[in-house]
Each structure stands twice: as structure tokens, then as C-alpha cells.
Coordinates of C-alpha atoms in Angstrom, one line a residue:
M284 CA -0.1 0.0 -0.2
T285 CA 1.2 3.4 -0.9
T286 CA 0.5 6.6 0.9
A287 CA 0.0 9.7 -1.2
K288 CA 1.5 13.0 0.0
N289 CA -0.9 15.8 0.6
T290 CA 0.6 18.8 -1.4
H291 CA -1.9 21.1 -0.4
L292 CA -1.2 21.2 3.0
S293 CA 1.3 23.7 3.7
T294 CA 2.4 25.6 6.6
A295 CA 4.4 28.2 4.5
H296 CA 1.3 30.5 4.2
A297 CA -0.1 30.0 7.5
R298 CA -0.2 33.4 9.4
P299 CA 0.7 33.9 13.1
H300 CA -2.1 34.5 15.2
N301 CA -0.6 37.5 16.4
T302 CA -0.4 39.2 13.1
A303 CA -3.0 42.1 12.6
R304 CA -5.5 42.3 9.9
P305 CA -6.3 45.2 7.5
T306 CA -9.3 47.1 8.8
G307 CA -12.1 47.4 6.5
T308 CA -11.9 43.7 5.4
R309 CA -11.4 40.4 6.9
R310 CA -10.7 36.7 5.4
S311 CA -13.1 34.0 5.9
D312 CA -13.3 30.4 4.8
L313 CA -16.3 30.7 2.3
G314 CA -16.9 28.2 -0.4
S315 CA -13.7 26.2 -1.6
G316 CA -11.3 28.8 -1.1
L317 CA -10.3 32.0 0.7
A318 CA -12.5 34.9 0.1
T319 CA -12.4 38.7 1.0
T320 CA -15.4 39.7 2.7
D321 CA -16.2 43.6 2.9
S322 CA -17.3 43.7 6.7
G323 CA -18.7 47.4 5.9
Y324 CA -21.6 46.2 3.6
V325 CA -24.3 44.3 4.8
G326 CA -27.1 43.1 2.3
K327 CA -29.0 40.4 0.8
P328 CA -27.4 38.5 -2.1
T329 CA -27.8 40.3 -5.3
C330 CA -25.5 40.9 -8.4
D331 CA -24.6 44.3 -8.4
K332 CA -23.9 44.1 -12.2
C333 CA -27.5 42.5 -13.2
R334 CA -29.1 44.4 -10.4
T335 CA -31.3 41.1 -9.6
D336 CA -31.2 38.1 -7.5
E337 CA -32.7 35.8 -9.9
F338 CA -29.3 34.3 -11.2
V339 CA -27.6 34.0 -8.0
Y340 CA -25.9 30.7 -6.9
L341 CA -25.4 30.5 -3.6
E342 CA -21.5 29.1 -2.7
S343 CA -21.8 29.1 1.1
F344 CA -23.7 30.4 3.9
I345 CA -22.3 31.2 7.6
P346 CA -25.3 31.7 10.0
P347 CA -24.9 34.3 12.3
T348 CA -23.9 33.9 16.1
Y349 CA -25.6 35.2 19.0
R350 CA -24.2 35.6 22.6
R351 CA -26.1 34.1 25.7
D352 CA -28.1 37.2 26.2
G353 CA -29.9 36.9 22.6
S354 CA -27.9 39.5 21.1
V355 CA -26.0 39.2 17.7
A356 CA -22.3 38.5 18.1
T357 CA -21.5 38.3 14.3
L358 CA -23.6 38.7 11.2
G359 CA -24.2 36.0 8.9
E360 CA -22.1 35.9 5.7
A361 CA -22.8 34.5 2.1
A362 CA -20.7 33.9 -0.8
Y363 CA -22.3 33.5 -3.9
T364 CA -21.9 33.7 -7.8
C365 CA -24.3 35.3 -10.5
T366 CA -24.9 32.6 -13.2
R367 CA -25.6 35.2 -15.9
C368 CA -22.7 37.5 -15.7
E369 CA -20.3 35.2 -13.5
Q370 CA -19.6 37.5 -10.8
F371 CA -18.6 36.4 -7.6
S372 CA -19.2 38.2 -4.3
A373 CA -19.0 37.4 -0.9
H374 CA -20.3 39.8 2.2
S375 CA -22.3 39.7 5.4
V376 CA -26.1 39.5 5.3
P377 CA -28.9 40.6 7.7
V378 CA -29.5 38.7 10.8
T379 CA -33.2 38.3 9.0
W380 CA -31.7 36.8 5.9
S381 CA -31.2 33.1 5.3
P382 CA -31.3 31.1 2.0
P383 CA -34.6 29.7 1.2
G384 CA -35.4 26.4 3.1
W385 CA -32.6 27.1 5.6
Y386 CA -33.2 26.3 9.1
L387 CA -31.2 25.8 12.4
G388 CA -32.3 22.6 13.9

């Protein structure tokens, strides 16, 4: 039996935990790769170019987190692609928004 080497695992690009992030953006593990999310924009997933959500394909959704007192700790995040113009976007979504059929159970 031969064991294959994982060529995707690399610590060369890992950032130390004490490295400061630039203000205004944050990096999140959304979808299959790293995506930069604009922490200043909060809105429903809609293509900026096509001005509609009709062609939006949701890549990933991270639900909001709540504190013990019920207040919102972090907003949810969505990463999506417009299948019409192929534009990718990722950003925070309102607490009241969730993908159709989504529930926490």
C-alpha cells in the first residue's frame, strides 16, 4: 500500500495568530477557497452588475452567531456567484436573511 503525500497542506502560508489584519476587510473560509469579505457592506445576495437575485447561485452561507443574552455577536456571511454574468461576491447578510429552506435545527 502506498500513501500519497498531501501537496495542498502547507504551513508556509500560515499567518501567525498575532498578525494584525487590515481594517475594513476580513478573510473568511467561504466556499472552496479564501474569499475577502467586505465587513462594511450588509445586504441580501444580489448581483451588482445584473441588479437582481434571480441568477444568484449560493456558494456558502455562514449563519449569524448569538451571545447568551440573545444579542447578535457576528452577522451571517454569504458567498455567491451570478450565473448570468459570472461575477463572484461575498459579504455579510442581515440577521433576518437566510437561504430559502434554511433552518437551524
